[in-house]
Short mmCIF file of C-alpha atoms in Angstrom, two decimals:
data_model
loop_
_atom_site.label_atom_id
_atom_site.label_comp_id
_atom_site.label_asym_id
_atom_site.label_seq_id
_atom_site.Cartn_x
_atom_site.Cartn_y
_atom_site.Cartn_z
CA SER A 1 -0.04 0.24 -0.10
CA PRO A 2 1.33 3.70 -0.56
CA GLU A 3 1.37 3.78 3.56
CA CYS A 4 3.47 0.60 3.42
CA PRO A 5 5.42 0.22 0.13
CA THR A 6 6.61 -3.31 -0.60
CA LEU A 7 10.42 -4.20 -0.61
CA GLU A 8 10.27 -4.44 -4.62
CA LYS A 9 8.79 -0.99 -4.81
CA VAL A 10 11.55 0.56 -2.41
CA VAL A 11 14.36 -1.05 -4.40
CA GLU A 12 12.82 0.27 -7.88
CA ALA A 13 12.45 3.69 -6.68
CA GLU A 14 15.86 4.02 -4.67
CA PRO A 15 18.34 0.93 -6.18
CA ASP A 16 21.03 2.51 -4.07
CA LYS A 17 19.65 1.51 -0.93
CA LEU A 18 19.75 -2.36 -1.98
CA LEU A 19 22.98 -3.04 0.03
CA ARG A 20 21.63 -1.27 2.91
CA ILE A 21 18.61 -3.19 2.89
CA LEU A 22 20.49 -6.63 2.72
CA ASP A 23 22.98 -5.48 5.66
CA GLU A 24 19.61 -5.04 7.82
CA MET A 25 18.19 -8.11 6.36
CA LYS A 26 21.49 -9.94 7.63
CA SER A 27 21.57 -8.39 10.94
CA SER A 28 17.92 -9.24 11.82
CA LEU A 29 17.65 -12.52 10.00
CA THR A 30 20.98 -14.31 11.33
CA PRO A 31 19.81 -13.97 15.15
CA MET A 32 16.40 -15.64 14.03
CA ALA A 33 17.81 -18.25 12.21
CA GLN A 34 19.91 -19.35 15.08
CA LYS A 35 17.00 -19.90 17.11
CA GLU A 36 16.45 -23.34 15.71
CA GLN A 37 13.76 -24.53 18.18
CA VAL A 38 11.78 -21.48 17.79
CA ILE A 39 11.64 -21.97 14.16
CA LYS A 40 10.55 -25.74 14.26
CA HIS A 41 7.76 -25.05 16.51
CA SER A 42 6.38 -21.91 14.60
CA LEU A 43 6.60 -23.03 11.07
CA VAL A 44 4.56 -25.88 9.65
CA HIS A 45 5.74 -27.30 6.24
CA LYS A 46 3.56 -25.27 4.16
CA ASP A 47 4.48 -22.09 5.78
CA ARG A 48 7.91 -22.99 4.88
CA LYS A 49 7.13 -23.91 1.34
CA VAL A 50 5.65 -20.39 0.95
CA ILE A 51 8.43 -18.44 2.37
CA ILE A 52 10.93 -20.31 0.40
CA LYS A 53 8.70 -19.52 -2.76
CA THR A 54 8.68 -15.96 -1.81
CA MET A 55 12.25 -15.59 -0.91
CA LYS A 56 12.99 -17.24 -4.47
CA THR A 57 11.16 -14.40 -6.28
CA TYR A 58 12.96 -11.56 -4.18
CA MET A 59 16.02 -13.66 -4.82
CA VAL A 60 16.15 -13.34 -8.60
CA LYS A 61 15.58 -9.58 -8.04
CA PHE A 62 18.34 -9.12 -5.61
CA ALA A 63 20.70 -11.25 -8.02
CA THR A 64 19.85 -9.02 -11.11
CA GLU A 65 20.27 -5.58 -8.90
CA LEU A 66 23.75 -6.95 -7.78
CA LEU A 67 24.94 -7.64 -11.21
CA THR A 68 23.67 -4.41 -12.70
CA SER A 69 25.35 -2.53 -9.85
CA LEU A 70 28.80 -4.27 -9.90
CA ASP A 71 30.94 -1.27 -9.15
CA GLU A 72 28.97 -0.58 -6.04
CA VAL A 73 28.88 -4.10 -4.85
CA ILE A 74 32.42 -4.98 -5.63
CA LYS A 75 33.38 -1.94 -3.22
CA ASN A 76 30.97 -2.93 -0.59
CA LYS A 77 32.84 -5.56 1.86
CA TYR A 78 29.79 -7.54 2.16
CA GLY A 79 28.73 -7.23 -1.51
CA LYS A 80 32.27 -8.50 -2.40
CA LYS A 81 31.76 -11.52 -0.03
CA VAL A 82 28.58 -12.63 -1.89
CA LEU A 83 30.55 -12.41 -5.40
CA LEU A 84 33.29 -14.45 -3.87
CA TYR A 85 30.90 -17.26 -2.90
CA LEU A 86 29.16 -17.18 -6.04
CA LEU A 87 32.59 -17.74 -8.02
CA ASN A 88 33.88 -20.27 -5.33
CA PRO A 89 31.32 -21.56 -2.58
CA ARG A 90 32.88 -22.53 0.80
CA ASP A 91 36.68 -21.23 -0.37
CA PRO A 92 38.56 -21.35 3.19
CA ASP A 93 40.37 -18.18 1.95
CA HIS A 94 37.17 -16.25 2.32
CA VAL A 95 34.71 -18.37 4.22
CA LEU A 96 35.52 -18.95 8.18
CA PRO A 97 35.68 -22.65 9.06
CA GLU A 98 32.63 -22.69 11.37
CA ILE A 99 30.65 -20.88 8.79
CA ILE A 100 31.73 -23.98 6.37
CA ARG A 101 30.79 -26.48 8.71
CA LEU A 102 27.48 -24.83 9.22
CA LEU A 103 26.71 -25.03 5.63
CA GLU A 104 27.49 -28.46 5.35
CA LYS A 105 25.03 -29.43 7.75
CA GLY A 106 22.59 -28.64 4.92
CA ASP A 107 24.05 -30.76 2.40
CA GLY A 108 21.54 -33.76 2.94
CA ASN A 109 18.69 -31.15 2.62
CA THR A 110 15.78 -33.31 1.21
CA HIS A 111 13.96 -30.30 0.09
CA SER A 112 16.95 -29.43 -2.27
CA LYS A 113 16.59 -31.83 -5.34
CA LYS A 114 19.35 -30.03 -7.54
CA ASP A 115 23.11 -31.44 -7.62
CA PRO A 116 25.13 -29.00 -6.03
CA ALA A 117 27.41 -29.16 -9.02
CA VAL A 118 24.78 -28.30 -11.32
CA ARG A 119 23.74 -25.64 -9.01
CA LYS A 120 27.10 -24.09 -8.85
CA ASN A 121 27.59 -24.06 -12.49
CA GLU A 122 24.18 -22.49 -13.22
CA LEU A 123 25.28 -19.60 -11.00
CA LEU A 124 28.56 -19.23 -12.68
CA GLU A 125 26.65 -19.08 -16.06
CA VAL A 126 25.02 -16.21 -14.91
CA VAL A 127 27.74 -14.27 -13.00
CA SER A 128 30.60 -14.85 -15.20
CA PRO A 129 29.82 -12.61 -18.27
CA PRO A 130 29.15 -9.32 -16.19
CA LEU A 131 32.03 -10.24 -14.06
CA LEU A 132 34.61 -10.72 -16.72
CA GLU A 133 33.44 -7.59 -18.42
CA TYR A 134 33.89 -5.59 -15.25
CA LEU A 135 37.66 -6.77 -14.84
CA CYS A 136 38.16 -6.13 -18.37
CA GLU A 137 37.19 -2.43 -18.00
CA ASN A 138 38.63 -1.99 -14.68
CA ALA A 139 41.58 -4.14 -14.44
CA VAL A 140 43.73 -0.96 -13.18
CA THR A 141 41.76 -0.40 -10.53
CA MET A 142 41.33 -3.62 -9.55
CA VAL A 143 44.78 -4.85 -9.50
CA THR A 144 46.01 -1.55 -7.67
CA ASP A 145 43.27 -1.66 -4.79
CA LYS A 146 43.76 -4.00 -2.10
CA GLY A 147 39.98 -4.55 -1.20
CA GLN A 148 39.35 -5.36 -4.91
CA SER A 149 42.64 -7.16 -5.87
CA VAL A 150 41.38 -10.42 -4.54
CA MET A 151 38.56 -10.46 -6.80
CA VAL A 152 40.81 -10.70 -9.83
CA ARG A 153 42.36 -13.99 -8.98
CA ASP A 154 38.96 -15.52 -8.14
CA ILE A 155 37.32 -14.29 -11.38
CA LEU A 156 40.35 -15.73 -13.61
CA LEU A 157 40.33 -18.72 -11.72
CA SER A 158 36.76 -19.69 -11.68
CA ALA A 159 34.51 -17.65 -14.16
CA LEU A 160 33.27 -19.39 -17.24
CA GLY A 161 33.75 -18.21 -20.86
CA ASP A 162 36.37 -16.75 -22.82
CA LEU A 163 38.85 -15.37 -20.08
CA ARG A 164 41.75 -14.29 -22.41
CA PRO A 165 40.08 -10.43 -22.71
CA ALA A 166 40.32 -10.26 -18.87
CA MET A 167 43.77 -11.84 -18.56
CA THR A 168 45.09 -9.59 -21.38
CA ALA A 169 43.79 -6.43 -19.38
CA VAL A 170 45.46 -7.69 -16.13
CA ALA A 171 48.54 -8.22 -18.13
CA GLN A 172 48.40 -4.95 -19.88
CA ARG A 173 48.20 -3.28 -16.17
CA ALA A 174 51.31 -5.36 -15.31
CA SER A 175 53.27 -4.12 -18.45
CA LEU A 176 53.21 -0.42 -16.96
CA GLY A 177 55.36 -1.52 -14.07
CA LEU A 178 54.79 -3.05 -10.47
CA ILE A 179 54.02 -0.77 -7.66
CA PRO A 180 56.01 -1.68 -4.59
CA GLY A 181 53.69 -2.95 -1.96
CA GLY A 182 50.67 -2.09 -3.70
CA ASP A 183 49.78 -3.76 -6.90
CA SER A 184 48.68 -7.46 -7.46
CA ALA A 185 49.11 -7.27 -11.46
CA GLY A 186 50.56 -10.57 -12.34
CA GLN A 187 50.80 -11.97 -9.19
CA ASP A 188 49.12 -15.28 -10.23
CA ALA A 189 51.34 -16.06 -13.27
CA GLN A 190 50.02 -19.70 -13.58
CA LEU A 191 46.08 -20.29 -13.37
CA THR A 192 46.08 -23.97 -13.13
CA GLY A 193 43.63 -26.10 -14.87
CA ARG A 194 42.47 -23.17 -17.34
CA GLU A 195 42.41 -23.58 -20.87
CA GLU A 196 44.03 -20.04 -21.20
CA ARG A 197 47.48 -19.93 -19.54
CA PHE A 198 47.97 -16.56 -18.03
CA SER A 199 51.69 -17.36 -17.84
CA ARG A 200 51.75 -17.20 -21.70
CA ILE A 201 49.47 -14.10 -21.83
CA LEU A 202 51.75 -12.31 -19.31
CA LEU A 203 55.08 -12.92 -20.83
CA ASP A 204 53.67 -11.98 -24.57
CA THR A 205 52.34 -8.91 -23.29
CA VAL A 206 54.72 -7.68 -20.66
CA GLY A 207 58.00 -8.92 -22.72
CA ILE A 208 61.11 -10.41 -21.00
CA ASP A 209 63.10 -6.90 -21.03
CA ARG A 210 60.47 -5.33 -18.64
CA LEU A 211 59.90 -8.40 -16.90
CA ARG A 212 63.79 -8.43 -15.82
CA SER A 213 62.94 -4.98 -14.39
CA TRP A 214 60.36 -6.51 -11.75
CA VAL A 215 63.11 -7.88 -9.93
CA ALA A 216 63.41 -4.45 -8.14
CA VAL A 217 60.15 -5.49 -6.22
CA ASN A 218 60.02 -8.38 -4.12
CA ARG A 219 56.51 -9.50 -5.39
CA GLY A 220 57.86 -9.07 -8.87
CA ALA A 221 60.57 -11.36 -8.18
CA LEU A 222 58.15 -13.94 -6.63
CA VAL A 223 55.99 -13.80 -9.90
CA LEU A 224 59.18 -14.60 -12.05
CA CYS A 225 59.80 -17.62 -9.84
CA SER A 226 56.23 -18.95 -10.54
CA LEU A 227 56.83 -18.30 -14.16
CA LEU A 228 59.72 -20.66 -13.72
CA LYS A 229 57.55 -23.41 -12.47
CA CYS A 230 54.62 -23.14 -14.79
CA VAL A 231 53.27 -25.63 -16.85
CA ASP A 232 53.97 -23.88 -20.15
CA GLN A 233 57.48 -25.17 -20.79
CA SER A 234 57.94 -22.61 -23.74
CA VAL A 235 57.29 -19.67 -21.00
CA VAL A 236 59.84 -21.46 -18.69
CA SER A 237 62.52 -21.53 -21.11
CA GLU A 238 62.02 -17.98 -22.10
CA VAL A 239 61.92 -16.70 -18.91
CA ARG A 240 64.96 -18.72 -17.53
CA SER A 241 67.03 -17.81 -20.60
CA GLY A 242 66.01 -13.84 -19.93
CA MET A 243 67.04 -14.39 -16.02
CA LEU A 244 70.24 -16.01 -16.65
CA ALA A 245 71.42 -13.10 -18.79
CA ILE A 246 71.22 -10.89 -15.39
CA LEU A 247 72.21 -13.86 -13.31
CA PRO A 248 75.42 -11.75 -12.10
CA GLN A 249 73.48 -8.71 -11.12
CA LEU A 250 70.70 -10.57 -9.16
CA GLN A 251 73.65 -12.50 -7.20
CA LYS A 252 74.33 -9.03 -6.01
CA ILE A 253 71.33 -7.95 -4.63
CA THR A 254 70.76 -8.40 -0.90
CA ASN A 255 67.78 -8.30 1.35
CA ASN A 256 65.41 -9.29 -1.13
CA LYS A 257 63.69 -12.71 -0.31
CA GLY A 258 62.09 -12.74 -3.80
CA VAL A 259 65.34 -12.42 -5.51
CA GLU A 260 66.98 -15.03 -3.42
CA ASN A 261 64.65 -17.54 -4.42
CA LEU A 262 64.93 -16.63 -8.07
CA VAL A 263 68.53 -16.93 -8.15
CA GLU A 264 68.24 -20.33 -6.10
CA GLN A 265 65.74 -21.65 -8.92
CA LEU A 266 68.14 -20.41 -11.61
CA THR A 267 71.20 -21.92 -10.28
CA SER A 268 69.75 -25.32 -9.06
CA GLN A 269 69.09 -26.84 -12.55
#
């Protein structure tokens, strides 16, 4: 009614309020969800079905809104957690062990008939295109922002579709040089299990001459170590040859753990 607008009407009129509404729902519903006995005695099976059906309707609207407001969602700590979960559910890097154990209790839910792998794939098919597009358009910001950089690796590891444009965008940022202490460009030189090998794209985009300059940054030296261990042996060969050419200079560098590891790899083979 006009005096009491529905949630759908509020979101349509003021979409910027969505994340705040979700935060409020989280703080209100979590304590309720924890009161298992109260729920068991107050909800009959029919009521539960009605609630689930209603929630599904709004979840579709929420999901659509999330994907059309990616810039705001990715910059919000709660919104980012949702996206990371969609990309890689129950990843211990992002989800607390106690939360994972809690979620595992629902794995045998008789009301959920769809195979978890099928559900995960369906979700990835929906979220992957907008996330890959966003990464292509915002690679510079994402790899240099601590809060967003964690999304880069997860998108490239888990998203479905053509990853090459997004990988190239990240590699192009890396070709501009690394920022000491504040740049994740190129940090995941090998994305295991993906058809598109980031190591090859990174090498072709940055070039061996600029890669040599990365030894000045500890993280850059660690990326070079990663390249020397990647699956693509042509990349290993090119990087190894390029680094051996400056081995005498590398051996003179001190107080750089990354360079120490790099020299060890170069001289142990």
